[in-house]
């Protein structure tokens, strides 16, 4: 299903478009696209298809798709659900490579069979389809308006470096409105609807190689082929492109039904959050946050990634300064101290009782001129990359400041710096024209200081260094599909253990590996042995072992009376080290993920875990380990021994590769994996391997 | 310093006001208050004090404070810093009970001695002072305008149930602007400035008993006498009043310098968050959040606290519906399912392919009439307390909907329900007049759905049930100021242990209490023994004990060569149970707090702790324990024994009371406190008691 990236060029920049089902009535939905193409100067050829007309508004109209001339790149199908399949079939016959269907009445309306028919036609003819149930697409640079969006009645967005791809048509349309209000430039706008064929990630793949695109913003409710997200995001980051995702549906579904700890902990929100971090994409929670960030990227361009790019703040309220510092701390944005030159300059401008520090509080002690001088000083400070001004009519006639602000931003840009403007209260709002002037002059204008701080912080994250590329694991060869086989192939070192059928066998094995030992009930029907009293640890001698055998047998008989009991496992006891859990599960959206975290009894109690999409390299695994709260226990904190973290990472990496390729395994728990003191490696005590059909211990 | 609540009545509703330093020039700051008092109809007597004038704008002007007639309740001092002390002194002489000083140039400007002089005058004469360095106060119901706020040039806020108290004058002023923009009613507005005498909490105490006040909102940068917050908040909650706090300065200062775990973990943000929850106050992070919440409280009134008060949502976008559900889940607001009647009604109004569920997605399938019918159905659903409508010009002429919306809200209110309105995009904004119409009709209007959800969720929290009152601990009697004395008085059960000077003494004691034992170095100079290799656990017999003695002695000699060694502690080893930490520390703002959390080596690694301000009752302590991530380990999760949580709570409660009254103790760690199986109690293994001058183990 993966397409060559270049292959969507003719969809987004078609040389000729056919509008199938076009209407001459501009008031009707089916009348709009032709009008838009004319109004916004599409330079290619346009044809209409409708048996009722010979021409529509000067455009040649043919009765059927079969009557179209050669060379059509894109067919926009405005026909209702029942007519889509025949029209698409006709496109295929005519060799038209791309089609868009806006009709509703498919999977979203409980008619998946109609949608599957479209997929079959696409496969048969090699036609690529956008939709159905979508609003179409837009390419302002080329005047391509393959959409019925009402917003085009108002205006066409200006060309710019942002590609927006949304599954929801209504939200796509509303974002288009907001983009026009804020004058945010667009390279393309696409509503993917039901994604019968082309999905959001196909467009991501395209825009990675589109030189006009610098930022890719997505609104998704559920990714199709989500396992492609990580490699695509890695490529986007390597190309220096920001990938921004607003995701709906963060609630944690389907956790409880899982047999493994890993499955239970793998809530969709948590996995997404971790994979977003791994992939270097910026996950966004609300429409406002998305708009603020794309506005910041549009107006300021991408962040330099320069560590010295700090925020300088000028307010008339010390209290607000502290609130802004709080917001900056929350969002991880630096508010640096000033150098001596800046401090001296400010001191000369402010009364002696005012403290001179970042954020600067001028109170009501400056007129417009003095305020401007303060701003220029802060902007010139070597540690300041962006200056934030909080304007208020309490202090200044800030409308009179607008021309100066535009100049200030101009000068700033020449030095690779920026200016952001916001307002103290809801009374302090700019007229629309003034705001546009400032935006056009390259100032970021947002309604509150907290939103400026959040947008700047996300802009920095969008420019964070790309993760190193990771080789995908080699496909698995035909192999024995047992838990033991899987663990052996993954090279997971297990503690010595033996299945014993009698206390005598247990005593013999314990004598061989040495006391103390652990005794555990062996049953295919008991996933969590502790819960049925099926485990005894620290058995120091023969007497303790015999006693424990009896106790476990009694407890299991009572608490799991119907379980098949195969005997008991006797295991050498590893007492030095820290217990981790390593697991694998299949996220319904993102595919196979590795989980690592605090293990043993702590696994589900602490929920101190991190997820990685696959493939994941050793560097990413080590980084995920460092994010765990229990990480200090691995590195010799509080007088403890330093542990063999390298060995643990190596085991996790082998498990990650094995879990990626051995797709017959659906869930996996290694719990605990004991990380032993440096030089002694890491060893697994228990493992659970779950397949869709059965549990294999 | 505590004042009788009733004693601020004459400050906020004075019968006569003197404006000291008044100017006839209305353009000057000192000219404004007299003008405002006239303009807004203050009914009491007004006098001016200024040697230059005989009258100002018809108001009698006397040369000095001494010349004022009797019966003045409030003197508004408009004189600069140097003139405040003499003026205040004169007020005291004349028996004027209240004064406000707006002058800057005191502690905030590095001149604390000037401010201390004011405090001395207040104490001497019993005058109560607001400020200095403040903007004054406002009481719209009485026309009291003891302020120079520029916002009064525009308008006086309407009387309402909200009291706003801010330390920052500029933010107070900007909030006043915003309140007027949103037409939020105010009972009082006070800027407390430097709080030389009266502080924010004095006003909280007043408003608890003010029948005109329903919501108390604070902006604070640092509480004075913060230990009063908890008892005052408890009283406010008991009176059914909402207490809302926007706090600046959430960064964690002064953690590293602490000797105890508790001190290190007691970051200001964390303590505040926990105490806010304990006190039942709503902590707010940004100005927008504060405005949204007070608007919701103003327009909708307090939340009913009724569990069935769910949110019904109507949008034209399924994707937006999912985003709103996500926001509701994040904020803990219920989006209930509809009953059959609602579902049937909606099904009749929407095309068959649309799913009928909350949030409702009408897509573009309803005209204004159909949309209104859908809204009425959702609002009538028994599980829905508030209906959220997301309006957009994509679907409807929503300006035409305004009169219907006002009616809808009217009908809703009659049934104890509410309507909130927001917009899909930035293009979809109401004209100011329409917005005012809707606000006046009792609809909540906010710029985004996420903000509606957040405000409604906080409104519910503001109405949460009050915590039960807690008796303060009895003051301590003169007592032996040693760690052992403190622990004995607090009734903390300790495991049997003995200080042994030789291995032979250790062997003898171990023989008495039974093996295994724990061996720990005893030194007044070593706070954290594990870090110097000073602890050995699980010593099973005499040989192990002797070996451990040698190992510890060697390690300590190497890692803490200058420590005084008193010998070694031999301790019976408790092996059954879960380790907690219980501590005490003094928060610089909120005073004495109890900390409880995961103990042993986990204390600082997991930071799984909760704080409580004192006094804290057993119910609050048990509730804080339930918030710990490790809580399941106490209640018999995963097949473990149920532990003696009641005993642990009892120990913590006694410790809380002892720590509250024995103020010579500055920091306290009981770590670990082992909670043993049910019936066996809880026992402390180690304790650290820190006083300002010395450590006492």
PDB file of N, CA and C in Angstrom, chain A residues 342-406:
ATOM      1  N   UNK A 342      22.768  45.343  29.645  1.00  0.00           N
ATOM      2  CA  UNK A 342      21.313  45.473  29.656  1.00  0.00           C
ATOM      3  C   UNK A 342      20.838  46.019  31.000  1.00  0.00           C
ATOM      4  N   UNK A 343      21.395  45.458  32.076  1.00  0.00           N
ATOM      5  CA  UNK A 343      20.967  45.891  33.412  1.00  0.00           C
ATOM      6  C   UNK A 343      21.268  47.372  33.630  1.00  0.00           C
ATOM      7  N   UNK A 344      22.483  47.801  33.245  1.00  0.00           N
ATOM      8  CA  UNK A 344      22.846  49.213  33.426  1.00  0.00           C
ATOM      9  C   UNK A 344      21.926  50.112  32.611  1.00  0.00           C
ATOM     10  N   UNK A 345      21.669  49.711  31.376  1.00  0.00           N
ATOM     11  CA  UNK A 345      20.808  50.515  30.516  1.00  0.00           C
ATOM     12  C   UNK A 345      19.409  50.655  31.096  1.00  0.00           C
ATOM     13  N   UNK A 346      18.865  49.554  31.608  1.00  0.00           N
ATOM     14  CA  UNK A 346      17.516  49.596  32.183  1.00  0.00           C
ATOM     15  C   UNK A 346      17.503  50.441  33.452  1.00  0.00           C
ATOM     16  N   UNK A 347      18.566  50.314  34.247  1.00  0.00           N
ATOM     17  CA  UNK A 347      18.625  51.074  35.488  1.00  0.00           C
ATOM     18  C   UNK A 347      18.569  52.581  35.205  1.00  0.00           C
ATOM     19  N   UNK A 348      19.184  52.962  34.110  1.00  0.00           N
ATOM     20  CA  UNK A 348      19.196  54.387  33.763  1.00  0.00           C
ATOM     21  C   UNK A 348      17.810  54.869  33.333  1.00  0.00           C
ATOM     22  N   UNK A 349      16.956  53.939  32.895  1.00  0.00           N
ATOM     23  CA  UNK A 349      15.637  54.323  32.383  1.00  0.00           C
ATOM     24  C   UNK A 349      14.539  54.220  33.437  1.00  0.00           C
ATOM     25  N   UNK A 350      14.777  53.439  34.501  1.00  0.00           N
ATOM     26  CA  UNK A 350      13.726  53.179  35.490  1.00  0.00           C
ATOM     27  C   UNK A 350      14.091  53.829  36.814  1.00  0.00           C
ATOM     28  N   UNK A 351      13.076  54.135  37.629  1.00  0.00           N
ATOM     29  CA  UNK A 351      13.359  54.738  38.935  1.00  0.00           C
ATOM     30  C   UNK A 351      14.171  53.769  39.805  1.00  0.00           C
ATOM     31  N   UNK A 352      14.925  54.303  40.763  1.00  0.00           N
ATOM     32  CA  UNK A 352      15.845  53.457  41.540  1.00  0.00           C
ATOM     33  C   UNK A 352      15.154  52.345  42.311  1.00  0.00           C
ATOM     34  N   UNK A 353      13.867  52.518  42.693  1.00  0.00           N
ATOM     35  CA  UNK A 353      13.243  51.465  43.491  1.00  0.00           C
ATOM     36  C   UNK A 353      12.870  50.231  42.669  1.00  0.00           C
ATOM     37  N   UNK A 354      12.934  50.315  41.321  1.00  0.00           N
ATOM     38  CA  UNK A 354      12.540  49.168  40.512  1.00  0.00           C
ATOM     39  C   UNK A 354      13.706  48.183  40.383  1.00  0.00           C
ATOM     40  N   UNK A 355      13.423  46.915  40.625  1.00  0.00           N
ATOM     41  CA  UNK A 355      14.417  45.872  40.412  1.00  0.00           C
ATOM     42  C   UNK A 355      14.598  45.675  38.913  1.00  0.00           C
ATOM     43  N   UNK A 356      15.851  45.534  38.491  1.00  0.00           N
ATOM     44  CA  UNK A 356      16.111  45.335  37.065  1.00  0.00           C
ATOM     45  C   UNK A 356      16.447  43.868  36.840  1.00  0.00           C
ATOM     46  N   UNK A 357      15.505  43.114  36.340  1.00  0.00           N
ATOM     47  CA  UNK A 357      15.708  41.679  36.105  1.00  0.00           C
ATOM     48  C   UNK A 357      14.692  41.231  35.074  1.00  0.00           C
ATOM     49  N   UNK A 358      14.922  40.081  34.501  1.00  0.00           N
ATOM     50  CA  UNK A 358      14.034  39.479  33.512  1.00  0.00           C
ATOM     51  C   UNK A 358      13.069  38.555  34.228  1.00  0.00           C
ATOM     52  N   UNK A 359      11.747  38.722  34.102  1.00  0.00           N
ATOM     53  CA  UNK A 359      10.980  39.730  33.373  1.00  0.00           C
ATOM     54  C   UNK A 359      11.134  41.140  33.972  1.00  0.00           C
ATOM     55  N   UNK A 360      11.150  42.134  33.093  1.00  0.00           N
ATOM     56  CA  UNK A 360      11.265  43.520  33.527  1.00  0.00           C
ATOM     57  C   UNK A 360       9.883  44.072  33.863  1.00  0.00           C
ATOM     58  N   UNK A 361       9.791  44.715  35.008  1.00  0.00           N
ATOM     59  CA  UNK A 361       8.551  45.382  35.411  1.00  0.00           C
ATOM     60  C   UNK A 361       8.797  46.884  35.352  1.00  0.00           C
ATOM     61  N   UNK A 362       8.172  47.550  34.380  1.00  0.00           N
ATOM     62  CA  UNK A 362       8.368  49.007  34.286  1.00  0.00           C
ATOM     63  C   UNK A 362       7.346  49.755  35.128  1.00  0.00           C
ATOM     64  N   UNK A 363       6.376  49.013  35.697  1.00  0.00           N
ATOM     65  CA  UNK A 363       5.243  49.647  36.390  1.00  0.00           C
ATOM     66  C   UNK A 363       4.693  50.758  35.478  1.00  0.00           C
ATOM     67  N   UNK A 364       4.352  51.899  36.045  1.00  0.00           N
ATOM     68  CA  UNK A 364       3.816  52.981  35.199  1.00  0.00           C
ATOM     69  C   UNK A 364       4.871  54.067  35.002  1.00  0.00           C
ATOM     70  N   UNK A 365       6.150  53.653  35.090  1.00  0.00           N
ATOM     71  CA  UNK A 365       7.215  54.654  35.129  1.00  0.00           C
ATOM     72  C   UNK A 365       7.808  55.029  33.770  1.00  0.00           C
ATOM     73  N   UNK A 366       7.282  54.483  32.689  1.00  0.00           N
ATOM     74  CA  UNK A 366       7.826  54.882  31.387  1.00  0.00           C
ATOM     75  C   UNK A 366       6.713  55.419  30.499  1.00  0.00           C
ATOM     76  N   UNK A 367       7.048  56.449  29.741  1.00  0.00           N
ATOM     77  CA  UNK A 367       6.133  56.851  28.676  1.00  0.00           C
ATOM     78  C   UNK A 367       6.425  55.972  27.453  1.00  0.00           C
ATOM     79  N   UNK A 368       5.747  56.228  26.342  1.00  0.00           N
ATOM     80  CA  UNK A 368       5.925  55.379  25.171  1.00  0.00           C
ATOM     81  C   UNK A 368       7.393  55.324  24.742  1.00  0.00           C
ATOM     82  N   UNK A 369       8.086  56.473  24.831  1.00  0.00           N
ATOM     83  CA  UNK A 369       9.487  56.524  24.410  1.00  0.00           C
ATOM     84  C   UNK A 369      10.389  55.704  25.314  1.00  0.00           C
ATOM     85  N   UNK A 370      10.184  55.884  26.639  1.00  0.00           N
ATOM     86  CA  UNK A 370      10.993  55.132  27.592  1.00  0.00           C
ATOM     87  C   UNK A 370      10.724  53.639  27.477  1.00  0.00           C
ATOM     88  N   UNK A 371       9.451  53.303  27.273  1.00  0.00           N
ATOM     89  CA  UNK A 371       9.070  51.898  27.114  1.00  0.00           C
ATOM     90  C   UNK A 371       9.776  51.309  25.894  1.00  0.00           C
ATOM     91  N   UNK A 372       9.798  52.075  24.812  1.00  0.00           N
ATOM     92  CA  UNK A 372      10.452  51.606  23.589  1.00  0.00           C
ATOM     93  C   UNK A 372      11.941  51.394  23.832  1.00  0.00           C
ATOM     94  N   UNK A 373      12.561  52.307  24.574  1.00  0.00           N
ATOM     95  CA  UNK A 373      13.989  52.161  24.862  1.00  0.00           C
ATOM     96  C   UNK A 373      14.233  50.898  25.699  1.00  0.00           C
ATOM     97  N   UNK A 374      13.388  50.665  26.696  1.00  0.00           N
ATOM     98  CA  UNK A 374      13.509  49.441  27.507  1.00  0.00           C
ATOM     99  C   UNK A 374      13.423  48.204  26.610  1.00  0.00           C
ATOM    100  N   UNK A 375      12.434  48.210  25.727  1.00  0.00           N
ATOM    101  CA  UNK A 375      12.234  47.062  24.842  1.00  0.00           C
ATOM    102  C   UNK A 375      13.468  46.825  23.985  1.00  0.00           C
ATOM    103  N   UNK A 376      14.027  47.908  23.454  1.00  0.00           N
ATOM    104  CA  UNK A 376      15.205  47.758  22.589  1.00  0.00           C
ATOM    105  C   UNK A 376      16.392  47.186  23.368  1.00  0.00           C
ATOM    106  N   UNK A 377      16.543  47.627  24.622  1.00  0.00           N
ATOM    107  CA  UNK A 377      17.634  47.105  25.455  1.00  0.00           C
ATOM    108  C   UNK A 377      17.486  45.605  25.702  1.00  0.00           C
ATOM    109  N   UNK A 378      16.249  45.194  26.063  1.00  0.00           N
ATOM    110  CA  UNK A 378      16.026  43.772  26.354  1.00  0.00           C
ATOM    111  C   UNK A 378      16.276  42.944  25.095  1.00  0.00           C
ATOM    112  N   UNK A 379      15.774  43.422  23.968  1.00  0.00           N
ATOM    113  CA  UNK A 379      15.938  42.675  22.717  1.00  0.00           C
ATOM    114  C   UNK A 379      17.407  42.546  22.348  1.00  0.00           C
ATOM    115  N   UNK A 380      18.209  43.562  22.712  1.00  0.00           N
ATOM    116  CA  UNK A 380      19.628  43.534  22.347  1.00  0.00           C
ATOM    117  C   UNK A 380      20.445  42.626  23.262  1.00  0.00           C
ATOM    118  N   UNK A 381      19.881  42.181  24.383  1.00  0.00           N
ATOM    119  CA  UNK A 381      20.649  41.340  25.304  1.00  0.00           C
ATOM    120  C   UNK A 381      21.073  40.055  24.588  1.00  0.00           C
ATOM    121  N   UNK A 382      22.321  39.641  24.783  1.00  0.00           N
ATOM    122  CA  UNK A 382      22.811  38.472  24.035  1.00  0.00           C
ATOM    123  C   UNK A 382      22.060  37.179  24.349  1.00  0.00           C
ATOM    124  N   UNK A 383      21.463  37.064  25.535  1.00  0.00           N
ATOM    125  CA  UNK A 383      20.777  35.811  25.875  1.00  0.00           C
ATOM    126  C   UNK A 383      19.330  35.789  25.390  1.00  0.00           C
ATOM    127  N   UNK A 384      18.860  36.917  24.869  1.00  0.00           N
ATOM    128  CA  UNK A 384      17.446  37.010  24.479  1.00  0.00           C
ATOM    129  C   UNK A 384      17.288  36.763  22.980  1.00  0.00           C
ATOM    130  N   UNK A 385      16.469  35.792  22.621  1.00  0.00           N
ATOM    131  CA  UNK A 385      16.157  35.529  21.220  1.00  0.00           C
ATOM    132  C   UNK A 385      14.805  36.088  20.834  1.00  0.00           C
ATOM    133  N   UNK A 386      13.884  36.112  21.800  1.00  0.00           N
ATOM    134  CA  UNK A 386      12.547  36.645  21.547  1.00  0.00           C
ATOM    135  C   UNK A 386      12.156  37.579  22.686  1.00  0.00           C
ATOM    136  N   UNK A 387      11.616  38.716  22.311  1.00  0.00           N
ATOM    137  CA  UNK A 387      11.126  39.688  23.289  1.00  0.00           C
ATOM    138  C   UNK A 387       9.610  39.597  23.346  1.00  0.00           C
ATOM    139  N   UNK A 388       9.074  39.454  24.549  1.00  0.00           N
ATOM    140  CA  UNK A 388       7.621  39.440  24.734  1.00  0.00           C
ATOM    141  C   UNK A 388       7.192  40.743  25.395  1.00  0.00           C
ATOM    142  N   UNK A 389       6.318  41.475  24.711  1.00  0.00           N
ATOM    143  CA  UNK A 389       5.781  42.723  25.251  1.00  0.00           C
ATOM    144  C   UNK A 389       4.330  42.505  25.652  1.00  0.00           C
ATOM    145  N   UNK A 390       3.999  42.857  26.892  1.00  0.00           N
ATOM    146  CA  UNK A 390       2.607  42.778  27.325  1.00  0.00           C
ATOM    147  C   UNK A 390       2.059  44.202  27.336  1.00  0.00           C
ATOM    148  N   UNK A 391       1.253  44.503  26.346  1.00  0.00           N
ATOM    149  CA  UNK A 391       0.752  45.874  26.210  1.00  0.00           C
ATOM    150  C   UNK A 391      -0.509  46.079  27.040  1.00  0.00           C
ATOM    151  N   UNK A 392      -0.697  47.294  27.494  1.00  0.00           N
ATOM    152  CA  UNK A 392      -1.918  47.624  28.217  1.00  0.00           C
ATOM    153  C   UNK A 392      -2.187  49.117  28.118  1.00  0.00           C
ATOM    154  N   UNK A 393      -3.446  49.438  28.025  1.00  0.00           N
ATOM    155  CA  UNK A 393      -3.815  50.851  27.957  1.00  0.00           C
ATOM    156  C   UNK A 393      -3.665  51.511  29.319  1.00  0.00           C
ATOM    157  N   UNK A 394      -3.454  50.730  30.391  1.00  0.00           N
ATOM    158  CA  UNK A 394      -3.170  51.336  31.686  1.00  0.00           C
ATOM    159  C   UNK A 394      -1.921  52.198  31.607  1.00  0.00           C
ATOM    160  N   UNK A 395      -0.973  51.780  30.759  1.00  0.00           N
ATOM    161  CA  UNK A 395       0.331  52.430  30.756  1.00  0.00           C
ATOM    162  C   UNK A 395       0.575  53.258  29.504  1.00  0.00           C
ATOM    163  N   UNK A 396       0.126  52.777  28.370  1.00  0.00           N
ATOM    164  CA  UNK A 396       0.534  53.407  27.115  1.00  0.00           C
ATOM    165  C   UNK A 396      -0.597  53.444  26.105  1.00  0.00           C
ATOM    166  N   UNK A 397      -0.477  54.394  25.216  1.00  0.00           N
ATOM    167  CA  UNK A 397      -1.325  54.387  24.031  1.00  0.00           C
ATOM    168  C   UNK A 397      -0.658  53.438  23.047  1.00  0.00           C
ATOM    169  N   UNK A 398      -1.002  52.133  23.161  1.00  0.00           N
ATOM    170  CA  UNK A 398      -0.207  51.165  22.403  1.00  0.00           C
ATOM    171  C   UNK A 398      -0.549  51.177  20.919  1.00  0.00           C
ATOM    172  N   UNK A 399      -1.705  51.783  20.580  1.00  0.00           N
ATOM    173  CA  UNK A 399      -1.957  51.898  19.145  1.00  0.00           C
ATOM    174  C   UNK A 399      -0.917  52.819  18.507  1.00  0.00           C
ATOM    175  N   UNK A 400      -0.456  53.814  19.323  1.00  0.00           N
ATOM    176  CA  UNK A 400       0.601  54.696  18.824  1.00  0.00           C
ATOM    177  C   UNK A 400       1.928  53.964  18.719  1.00  0.00           C
ATOM    178  N   UNK A 401       2.041  52.830  19.410  1.00  0.00           N
ATOM    179  CA  UNK A 401       3.296  52.076  19.373  1.00  0.00           C
ATOM    180  C   UNK A 401       3.405  51.185  18.133  1.00  0.00           C
ATOM    181  N   UNK A 402       2.280  50.992  17.420  1.00  0.00           N
ATOM    182  CA  UNK A 402       2.264  50.012  16.326  1.00  0.00           C
ATOM    183  C   UNK A 402       3.361  50.261  15.277  1.00  0.00           C
ATOM    184  N   UNK A 403       3.535  51.498  14.770  1.00  0.00           N
ATOM    185  CA  UNK A 403       4.589  51.689  13.761  1.00  0.00           C
ATOM    186  C   UNK A 403       5.985  51.363  14.309  1.00  0.00           C
ATOM    187  N   UNK A 404       6.233  51.771  15.557  1.00  0.00           N
ATOM    188  CA  UNK A 404       7.526  51.463  16.169  1.00  0.00           C
ATOM    189  C   UNK A 404       7.712  49.956  16.306  1.00  0.00           C
ATOM    190  N   UNK A 405       6.625  49.243  16.694  1.00  0.00           N
ATOM    191  CA  UNK A 405       6.714  47.786  16.846  1.00  0.00           C
ATOM    192  C   UNK A 405       7.135  47.126  15.543  1.00  0.00           C
ATOM    193  N   UNK A 406       6.546  47.591  14.453  1.00  0.00           N
ATOM    194  CA  UNK A 406       6.877  47.012  13.159  1.00  0.00           C
ATOM    195  C   UNK A 406       8.364  47.211  12.847  1.00  0.00           C
TER     196      UNK A 406
END
